[in-house]
Coordinates of C-alpha atoms and ligand atoms in Angstrom, one line a residue:
X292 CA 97.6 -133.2 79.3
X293 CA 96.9 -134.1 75.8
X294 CA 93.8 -136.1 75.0
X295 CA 93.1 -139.2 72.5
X296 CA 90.0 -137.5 71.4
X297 CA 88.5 -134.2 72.0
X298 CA 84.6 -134.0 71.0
X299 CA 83.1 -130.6 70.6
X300 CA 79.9 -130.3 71.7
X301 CA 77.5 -131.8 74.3
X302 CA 74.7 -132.7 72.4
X303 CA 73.1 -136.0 72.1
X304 CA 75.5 -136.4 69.2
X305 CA 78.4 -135.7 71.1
X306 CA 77.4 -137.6 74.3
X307 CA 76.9 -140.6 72.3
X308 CA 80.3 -140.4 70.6
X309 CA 82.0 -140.4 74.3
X310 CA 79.8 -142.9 75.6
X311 CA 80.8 -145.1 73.5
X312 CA 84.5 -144.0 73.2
X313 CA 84.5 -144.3 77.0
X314 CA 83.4 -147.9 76.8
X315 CA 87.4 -148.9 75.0
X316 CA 88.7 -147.8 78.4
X317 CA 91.7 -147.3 75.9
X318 CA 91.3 -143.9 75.3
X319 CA 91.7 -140.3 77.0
X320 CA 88.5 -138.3 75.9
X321 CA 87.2 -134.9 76.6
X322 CA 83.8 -133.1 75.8
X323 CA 83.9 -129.4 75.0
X324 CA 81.0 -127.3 75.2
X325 CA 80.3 -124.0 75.0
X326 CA 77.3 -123.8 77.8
X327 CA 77.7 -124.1 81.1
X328 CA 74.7 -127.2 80.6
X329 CA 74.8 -130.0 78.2
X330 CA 71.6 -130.6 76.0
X331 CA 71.1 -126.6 75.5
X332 CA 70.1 -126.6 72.0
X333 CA 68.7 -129.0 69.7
X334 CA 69.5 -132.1 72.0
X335 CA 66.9 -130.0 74.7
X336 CA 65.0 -128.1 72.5
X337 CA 63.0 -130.6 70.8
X338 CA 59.9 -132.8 70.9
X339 CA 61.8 -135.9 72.6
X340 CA 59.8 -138.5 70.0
X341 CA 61.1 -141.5 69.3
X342 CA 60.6 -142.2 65.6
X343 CA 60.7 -146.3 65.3
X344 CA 61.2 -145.7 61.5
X345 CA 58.3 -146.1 59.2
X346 CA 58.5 -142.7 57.8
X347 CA 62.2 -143.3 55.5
X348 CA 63.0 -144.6 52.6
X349 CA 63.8 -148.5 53.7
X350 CA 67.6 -149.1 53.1
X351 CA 68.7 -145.2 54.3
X352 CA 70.3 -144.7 57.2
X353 CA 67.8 -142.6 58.8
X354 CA 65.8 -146.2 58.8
X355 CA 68.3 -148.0 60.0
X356 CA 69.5 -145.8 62.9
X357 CA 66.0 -144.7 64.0
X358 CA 64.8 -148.2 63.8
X359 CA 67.5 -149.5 66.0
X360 CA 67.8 -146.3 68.0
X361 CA 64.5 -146.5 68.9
X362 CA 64.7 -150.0 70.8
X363 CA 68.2 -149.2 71.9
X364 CA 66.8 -145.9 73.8
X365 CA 63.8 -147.7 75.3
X366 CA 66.3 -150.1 76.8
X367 CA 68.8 -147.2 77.9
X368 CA 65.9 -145.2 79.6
X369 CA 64.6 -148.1 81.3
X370 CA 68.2 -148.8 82.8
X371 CA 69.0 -145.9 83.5
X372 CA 65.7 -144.1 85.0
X373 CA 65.2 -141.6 82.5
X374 CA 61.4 -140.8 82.1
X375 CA 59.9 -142.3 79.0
X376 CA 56.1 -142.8 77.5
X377 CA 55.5 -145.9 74.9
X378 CA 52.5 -144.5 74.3
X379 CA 52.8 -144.9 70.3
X380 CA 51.7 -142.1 67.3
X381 CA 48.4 -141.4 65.0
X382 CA 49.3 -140.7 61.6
X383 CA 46.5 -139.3 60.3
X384 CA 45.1 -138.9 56.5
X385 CA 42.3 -136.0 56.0
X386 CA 41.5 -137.0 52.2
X387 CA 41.9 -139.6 49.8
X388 CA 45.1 -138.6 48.9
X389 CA 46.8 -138.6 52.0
X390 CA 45.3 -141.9 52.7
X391 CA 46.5 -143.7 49.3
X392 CA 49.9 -142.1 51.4
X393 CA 49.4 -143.9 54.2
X394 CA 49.3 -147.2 53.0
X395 CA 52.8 -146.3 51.1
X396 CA 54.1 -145.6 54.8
X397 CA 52.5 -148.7 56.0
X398 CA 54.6 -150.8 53.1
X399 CA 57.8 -148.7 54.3
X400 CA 57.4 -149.5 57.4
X401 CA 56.6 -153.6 57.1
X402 CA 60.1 -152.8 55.0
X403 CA 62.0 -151.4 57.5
X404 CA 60.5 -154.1 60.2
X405 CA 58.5 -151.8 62.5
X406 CA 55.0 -152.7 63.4
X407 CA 52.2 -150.5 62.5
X408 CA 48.1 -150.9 62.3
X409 CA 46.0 -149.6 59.5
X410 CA 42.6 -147.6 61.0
X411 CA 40.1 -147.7 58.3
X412 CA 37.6 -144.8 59.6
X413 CA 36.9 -142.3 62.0
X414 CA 35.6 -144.8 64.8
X415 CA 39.0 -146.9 65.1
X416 CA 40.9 -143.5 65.2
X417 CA 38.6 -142.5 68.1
X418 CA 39.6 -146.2 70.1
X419 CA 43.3 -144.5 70.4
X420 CA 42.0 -140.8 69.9
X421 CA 38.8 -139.8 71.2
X422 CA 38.9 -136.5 70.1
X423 CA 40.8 -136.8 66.4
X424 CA 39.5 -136.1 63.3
X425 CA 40.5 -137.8 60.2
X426 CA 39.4 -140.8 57.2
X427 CA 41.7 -142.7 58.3
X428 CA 44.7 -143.3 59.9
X429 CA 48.5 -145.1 60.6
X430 CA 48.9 -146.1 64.3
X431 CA 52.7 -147.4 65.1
X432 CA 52.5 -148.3 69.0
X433 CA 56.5 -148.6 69.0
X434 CA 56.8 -144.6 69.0
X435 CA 57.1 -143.0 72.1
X436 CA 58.3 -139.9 74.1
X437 CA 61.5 -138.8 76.2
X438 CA 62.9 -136.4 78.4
X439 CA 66.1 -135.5 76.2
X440 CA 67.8 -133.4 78.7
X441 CA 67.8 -135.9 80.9
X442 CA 68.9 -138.9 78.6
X443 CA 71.6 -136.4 77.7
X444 CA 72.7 -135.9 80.9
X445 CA 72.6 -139.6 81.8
X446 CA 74.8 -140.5 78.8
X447 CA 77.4 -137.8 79.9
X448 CA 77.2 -139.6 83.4
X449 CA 77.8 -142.7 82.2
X450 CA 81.1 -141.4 80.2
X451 CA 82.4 -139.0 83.1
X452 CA 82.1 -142.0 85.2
X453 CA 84.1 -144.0 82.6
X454 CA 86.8 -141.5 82.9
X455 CA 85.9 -138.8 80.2
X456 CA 86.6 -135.2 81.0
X457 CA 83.7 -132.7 80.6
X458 CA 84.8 -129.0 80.1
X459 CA 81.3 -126.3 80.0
X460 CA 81.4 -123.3 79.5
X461 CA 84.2 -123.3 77.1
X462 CA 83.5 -121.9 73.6
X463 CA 85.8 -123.5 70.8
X464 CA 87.2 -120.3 69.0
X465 CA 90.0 -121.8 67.0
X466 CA 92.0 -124.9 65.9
X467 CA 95.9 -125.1 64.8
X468 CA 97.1 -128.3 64.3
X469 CA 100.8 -129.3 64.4
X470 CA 102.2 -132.8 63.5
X471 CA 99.5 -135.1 65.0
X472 CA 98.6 -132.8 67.5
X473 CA 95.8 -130.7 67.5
X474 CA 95.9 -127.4 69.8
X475 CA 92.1 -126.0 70.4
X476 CA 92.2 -122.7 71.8
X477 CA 88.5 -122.1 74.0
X478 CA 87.3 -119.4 75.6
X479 CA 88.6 -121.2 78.8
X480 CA 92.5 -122.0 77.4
X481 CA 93.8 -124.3 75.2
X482 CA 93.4 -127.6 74.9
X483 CA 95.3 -130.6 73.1
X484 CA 94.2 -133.7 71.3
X485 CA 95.2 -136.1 68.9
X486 CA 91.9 -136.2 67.5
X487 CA 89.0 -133.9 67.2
X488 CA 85.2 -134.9 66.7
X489 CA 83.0 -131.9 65.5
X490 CA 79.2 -132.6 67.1
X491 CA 79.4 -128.8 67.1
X492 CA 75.3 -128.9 65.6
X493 CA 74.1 -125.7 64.2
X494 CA 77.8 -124.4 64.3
X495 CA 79.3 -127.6 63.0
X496 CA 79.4 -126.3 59.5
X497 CA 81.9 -123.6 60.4
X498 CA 84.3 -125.8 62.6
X499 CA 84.2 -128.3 59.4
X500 CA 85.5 -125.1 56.7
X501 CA 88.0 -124.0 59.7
X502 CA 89.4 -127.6 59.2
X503 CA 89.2 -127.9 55.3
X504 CA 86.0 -130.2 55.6
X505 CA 82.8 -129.9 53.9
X506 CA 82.8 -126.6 52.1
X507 CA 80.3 -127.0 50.3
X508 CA 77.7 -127.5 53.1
X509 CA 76.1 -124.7 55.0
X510 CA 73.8 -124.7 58.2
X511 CA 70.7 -122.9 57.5
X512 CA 68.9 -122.3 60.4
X513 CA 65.0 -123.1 60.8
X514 CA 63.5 -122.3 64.2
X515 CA 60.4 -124.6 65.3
X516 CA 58.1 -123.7 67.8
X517 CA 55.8 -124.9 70.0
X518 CA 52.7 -124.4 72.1
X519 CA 51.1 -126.2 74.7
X520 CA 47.6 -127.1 75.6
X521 CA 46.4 -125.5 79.1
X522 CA 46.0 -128.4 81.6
X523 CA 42.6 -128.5 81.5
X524 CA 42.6 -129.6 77.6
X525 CA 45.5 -132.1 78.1
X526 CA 42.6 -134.7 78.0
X527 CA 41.9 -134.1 74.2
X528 CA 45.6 -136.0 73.7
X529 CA 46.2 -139.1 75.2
X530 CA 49.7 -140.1 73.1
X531 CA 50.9 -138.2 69.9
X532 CA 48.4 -137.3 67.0
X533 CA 50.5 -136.2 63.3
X534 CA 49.3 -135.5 60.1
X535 CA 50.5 -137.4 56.9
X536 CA 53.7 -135.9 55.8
X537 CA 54.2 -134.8 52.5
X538 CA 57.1 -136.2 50.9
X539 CA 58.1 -133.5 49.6
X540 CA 58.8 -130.9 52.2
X541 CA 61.8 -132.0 54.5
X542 CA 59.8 -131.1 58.2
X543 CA 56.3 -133.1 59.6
X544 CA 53.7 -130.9 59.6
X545 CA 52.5 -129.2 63.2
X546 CA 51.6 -132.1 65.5
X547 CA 50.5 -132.8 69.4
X548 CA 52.6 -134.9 71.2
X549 CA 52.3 -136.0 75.5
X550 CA 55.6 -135.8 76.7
X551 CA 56.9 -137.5 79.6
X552 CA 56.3 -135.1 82.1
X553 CA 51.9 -135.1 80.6
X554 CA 52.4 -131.8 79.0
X555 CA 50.8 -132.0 75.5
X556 CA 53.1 -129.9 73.1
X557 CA 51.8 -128.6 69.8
X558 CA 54.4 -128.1 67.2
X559 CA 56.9 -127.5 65.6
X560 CA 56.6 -125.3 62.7
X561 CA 59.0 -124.5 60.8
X562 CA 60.7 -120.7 59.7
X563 CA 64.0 -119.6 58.9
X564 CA 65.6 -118.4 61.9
X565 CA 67.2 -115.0 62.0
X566 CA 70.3 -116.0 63.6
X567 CA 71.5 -119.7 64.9
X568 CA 70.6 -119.1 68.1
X569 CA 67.5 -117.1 67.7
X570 CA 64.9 -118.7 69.4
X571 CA 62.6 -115.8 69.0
X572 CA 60.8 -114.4 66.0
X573 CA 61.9 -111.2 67.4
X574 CA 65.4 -111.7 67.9
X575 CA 68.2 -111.3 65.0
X576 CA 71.6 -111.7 65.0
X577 CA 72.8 -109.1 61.8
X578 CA 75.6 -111.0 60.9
X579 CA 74.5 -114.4 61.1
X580 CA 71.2 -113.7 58.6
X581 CA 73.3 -111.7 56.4
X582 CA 75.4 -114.8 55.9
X583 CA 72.4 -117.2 55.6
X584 CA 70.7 -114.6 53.1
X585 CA 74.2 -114.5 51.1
X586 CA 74.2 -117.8 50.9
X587 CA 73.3 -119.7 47.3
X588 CA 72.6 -122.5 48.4
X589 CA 69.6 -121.0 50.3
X590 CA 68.0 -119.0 47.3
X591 CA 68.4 -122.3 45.0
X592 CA 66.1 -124.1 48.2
X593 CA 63.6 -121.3 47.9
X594 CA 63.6 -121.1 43.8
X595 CA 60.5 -123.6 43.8
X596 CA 57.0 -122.4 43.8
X597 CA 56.2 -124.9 46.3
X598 CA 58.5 -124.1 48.9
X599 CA 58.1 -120.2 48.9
X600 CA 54.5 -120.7 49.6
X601 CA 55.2 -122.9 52.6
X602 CA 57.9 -121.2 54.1
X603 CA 55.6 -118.1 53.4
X604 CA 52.3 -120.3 55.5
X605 CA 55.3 -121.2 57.9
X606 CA 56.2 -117.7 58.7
X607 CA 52.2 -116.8 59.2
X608 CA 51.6 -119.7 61.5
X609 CA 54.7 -117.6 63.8
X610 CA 53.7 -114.2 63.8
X611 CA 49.6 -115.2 64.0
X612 CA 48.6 -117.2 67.2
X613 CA 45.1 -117.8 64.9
X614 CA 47.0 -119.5 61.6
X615 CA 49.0 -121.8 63.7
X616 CA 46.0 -123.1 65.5
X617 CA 43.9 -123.8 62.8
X618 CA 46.7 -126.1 61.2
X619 CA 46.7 -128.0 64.7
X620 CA 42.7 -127.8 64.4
X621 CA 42.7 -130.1 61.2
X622 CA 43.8 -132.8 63.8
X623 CA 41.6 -132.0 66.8
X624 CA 39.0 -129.7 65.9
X625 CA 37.9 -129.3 69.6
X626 CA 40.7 -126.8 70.7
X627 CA 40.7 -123.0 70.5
X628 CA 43.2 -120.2 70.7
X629 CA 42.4 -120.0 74.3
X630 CA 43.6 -123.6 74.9
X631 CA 47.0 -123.0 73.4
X632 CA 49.9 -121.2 75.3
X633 CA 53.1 -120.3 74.2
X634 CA 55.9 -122.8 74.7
X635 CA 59.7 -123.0 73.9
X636 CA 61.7 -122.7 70.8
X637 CA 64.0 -125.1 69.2
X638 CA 65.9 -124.9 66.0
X639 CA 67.6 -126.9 63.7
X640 CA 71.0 -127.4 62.1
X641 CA 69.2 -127.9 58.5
X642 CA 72.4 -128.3 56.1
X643 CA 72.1 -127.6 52.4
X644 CA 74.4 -128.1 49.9
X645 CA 75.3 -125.3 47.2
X646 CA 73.4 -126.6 44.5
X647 CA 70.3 -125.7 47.1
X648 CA 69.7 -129.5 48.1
X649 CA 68.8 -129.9 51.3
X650 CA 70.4 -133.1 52.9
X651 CA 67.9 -135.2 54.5
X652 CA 70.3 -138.2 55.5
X653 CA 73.0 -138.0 58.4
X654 CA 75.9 -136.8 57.0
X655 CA 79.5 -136.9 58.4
X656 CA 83.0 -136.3 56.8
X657 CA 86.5 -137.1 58.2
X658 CA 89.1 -134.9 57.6
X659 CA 92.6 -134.8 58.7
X660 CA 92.7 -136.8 62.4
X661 CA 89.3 -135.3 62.8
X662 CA 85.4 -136.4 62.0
X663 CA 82.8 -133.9 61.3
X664 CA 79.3 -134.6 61.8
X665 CA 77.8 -132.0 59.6
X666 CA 74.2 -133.5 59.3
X667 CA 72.2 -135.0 62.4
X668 CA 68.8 -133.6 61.8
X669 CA 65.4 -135.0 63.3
X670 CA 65.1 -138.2 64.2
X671 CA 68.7 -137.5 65.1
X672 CA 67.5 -137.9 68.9
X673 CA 66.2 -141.2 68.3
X674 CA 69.3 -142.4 66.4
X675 CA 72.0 -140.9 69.0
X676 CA 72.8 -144.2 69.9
X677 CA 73.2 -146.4 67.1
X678 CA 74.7 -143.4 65.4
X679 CA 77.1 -142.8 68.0
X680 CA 78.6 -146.1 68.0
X681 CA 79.2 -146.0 64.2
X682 CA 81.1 -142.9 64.5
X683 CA 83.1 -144.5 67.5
X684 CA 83.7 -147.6 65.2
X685 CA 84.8 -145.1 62.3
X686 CA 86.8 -142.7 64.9
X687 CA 88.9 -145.5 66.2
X688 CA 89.7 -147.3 63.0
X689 CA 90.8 -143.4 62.0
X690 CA 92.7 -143.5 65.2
X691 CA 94.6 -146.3 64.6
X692 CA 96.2 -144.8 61.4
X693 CA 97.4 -142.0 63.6
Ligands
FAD729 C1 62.4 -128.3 67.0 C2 63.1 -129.6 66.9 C3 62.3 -130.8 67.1 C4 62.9 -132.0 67.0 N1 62.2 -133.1 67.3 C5 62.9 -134.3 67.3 C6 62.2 -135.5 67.8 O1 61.0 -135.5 68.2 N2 62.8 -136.7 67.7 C7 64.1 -136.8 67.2 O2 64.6 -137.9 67.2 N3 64.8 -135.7 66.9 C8 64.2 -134.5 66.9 N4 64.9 -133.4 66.6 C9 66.3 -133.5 66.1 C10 67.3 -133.6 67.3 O3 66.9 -132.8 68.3 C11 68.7 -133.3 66.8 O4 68.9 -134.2 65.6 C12 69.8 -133.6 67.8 O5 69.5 -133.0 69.0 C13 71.1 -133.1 67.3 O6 72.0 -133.3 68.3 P1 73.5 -132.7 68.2 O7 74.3 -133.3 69.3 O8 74.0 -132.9 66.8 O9 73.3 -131.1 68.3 P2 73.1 -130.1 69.5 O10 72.2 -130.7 70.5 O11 72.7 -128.8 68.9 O12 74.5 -130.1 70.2 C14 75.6 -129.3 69.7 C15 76.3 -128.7 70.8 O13 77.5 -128.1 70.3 C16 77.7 -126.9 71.1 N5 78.6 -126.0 70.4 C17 78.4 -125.4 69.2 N6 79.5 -124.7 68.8 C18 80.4 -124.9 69.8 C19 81.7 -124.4 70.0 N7 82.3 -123.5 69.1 N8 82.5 -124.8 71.1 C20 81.9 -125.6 72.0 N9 80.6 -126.1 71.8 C21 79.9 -125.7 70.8 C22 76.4 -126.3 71.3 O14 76.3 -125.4 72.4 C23 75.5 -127.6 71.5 O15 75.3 -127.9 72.9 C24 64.3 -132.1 66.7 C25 65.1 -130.9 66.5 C26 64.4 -129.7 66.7 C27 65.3 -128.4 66.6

């Protein structure tokens, strides 16, 4: 059988894309994934916060997806039983600076339409937070906190009901195209398509340069993890506490969020993985570090001052239980090491261009009867759906031209 459109990869991205392909009826879709279970990297390895939007720049797309994504997933979960908290999110400024900042983010997000509440001292933050410290703070009752896997899993349900053909446990290894057919040889046979979507994530990148795309982009790999508090501390959190983000550094600083099933999760921070899939810090994989350390793009990232000394903090915060509490201690100075155990791991698919930029906005490219989503970084959970359906509306006007 050959199929309309084969998407590789069964990830949030992914399971968007053939959710909303499957919704044409006209089309024959398949998913290809390499696991034998959807959502097993970034899509399930993450903190599951939905960001409503008031932390980008007001016209980008990251605005505009995670703003609508954000109501268009609180809708979807409530449909479709997947467990959610509104619980909303606690900016919160330690010094005058980082206050003058949060009345920037409260302008961008009156901008970008999302509701937020200026605390003016310590006593309103303790209304919402009883046991947060800061001068002041940003509260934004819109955000709120999902179980991924689960919405992942749903979406797939939705499209395998609607007729699309799910294939785990089969690694895309190459790609020959012939006339308008493409032939996509996995690790479980070969499989035919007019059209090929790459939601690969942290291995979309090399998919793209099989297929001519995107050259010039690379995935470098940046592993965040987490802790969580011991059950008996869970009370110190009631919704999700961050600090002010500096807008500067591309990743939010080490914050506590309650997730939907009441664990409080600390984290991420955020070091260069030593291999894609490394989730870690003592795990390598040679090849893929030698290639990430080869790579420009990545030494022009790390040329300023600035970022050498927080990837340097970054790394200490891994390998030192002691470091990475004290960053989460500027926001609740009640815990101790002995409330914090170890978590999981997730890591990113942080792409950066040869000239060392790193690419903070979604970023896809078409290339011959194919579309490669080569950037879909955080809040890329909260804008799977809105993002989703503009690649479907892009894919099938692409289709047409076939
Ligand atoms: C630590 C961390 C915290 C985050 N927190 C948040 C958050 O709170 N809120 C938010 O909105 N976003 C968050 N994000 C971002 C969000 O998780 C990602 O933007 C999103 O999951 C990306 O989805 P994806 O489908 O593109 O990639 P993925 O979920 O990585 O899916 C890609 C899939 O492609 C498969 N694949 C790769 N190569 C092949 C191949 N050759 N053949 C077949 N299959 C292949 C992989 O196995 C994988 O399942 C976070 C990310 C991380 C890492």
């Amino acid at each position: 059988m050959k199929y309309d459109v084969a998407i590789v990869g069964g990830g949030c991205v992914g399971c968007s894309v053939a959710y909303h392909l499957a919704r044409e009826m006209a089309f024959d879709v398949c998913v290809i994934e390499k696991e034998h279970q959807l959502a097993s990297h970034q899509s399930g390895r993450n903190s599951g916060v939905l960001h409503p939007g008031f932390n980008y720049p007001p016209g980008s797309l990251k605005a505009r997806f995670a703003t609508a994504g954000t109501k268009q997933m609180k809708e979807y979960c409530a449909a479709n039983g997947v467990p959610i908290e509104e619980l909303g999110v606690l900016v919160v400024a330690t010094d005058s600076e980082e206050r003058a900042r949060l009345t920037e983010l409260q302008e961008q997000a009156t901008e970008n339409g999302v509701e937020t509440e200026l605390l003016e001292n310590e006593r309103e933050i303790h209304e919402h937070e009883p046991h947060a410290a800061g001068e002041a703070a940003l509260y934004c009752p819109e955000a709120a906190s999902v179980d991924s896997q689960k919405y992942v899993h749903s979406l797939a349900g939705d499209a395998e009901n609607a007729g699309v053909d799910f294939y785990t446990g089969a690694e895309v290894q190459a790609v020959k195209t012939n006339g308008n057919t493409h032939r996509i040889s996995t690790s479980i046979g070969t499989i035919s398509s007019t059209y090929l979507v790459n939601t690969a994530g942290l291995y979309a990148d090399k998919l793209a340069h099989q297929m001519g795309v995107g050259h010039e982009y690379h995935v470098v790999p940046f592993r965040g993890e987490y802790y969580e508090l011991v059950p008996e501390k869970r009370h110190l959190v009631n919704s999700m506490i961050y600090p002010t983000p500096d807008p500067e550094l591309p990743f939010l600083g080490v914050h506590y969020t309650r997730r939907s099933d009441d664990k409080v999760i600390i984290g991420p921070n955020a070091v260069l993985a030593f291999g894609r899939e490394a989730y870690k810090n003592t795990q390598f994989d040679i090849t893929e570090l030698l290639t990430t350390l080869g790579y420009s793009g990545f030494w022009r990232l790390f040329m300023s001052e600035k970022m050498i000394r927080v990837g340097l903090n970054e790394l200490h915060k891994s390998y030192r239980k002691s470091a990475f509490v004290k960053a989460a201690k500027d926001l609740v100075p009640e815990v101790t090491d002995d409330d914090f155990q170890r978590s999981y791991a997730g890591i990113r698919a942080q792409i950066v261009r040869d000239d060392g930029q790193l690419i903070k906005e979604p970023l896809f490219e078409h290339g011959p009867q194919s579309t490669h989503v080569l950037n879909a970084v955080s809040p890329g959970l909260t804008s799977s759906l809105p993002f989703g359906a503009h690649l479907t509306d892009e894919i099938i006007a692409n289709l047409d031209s076939v």
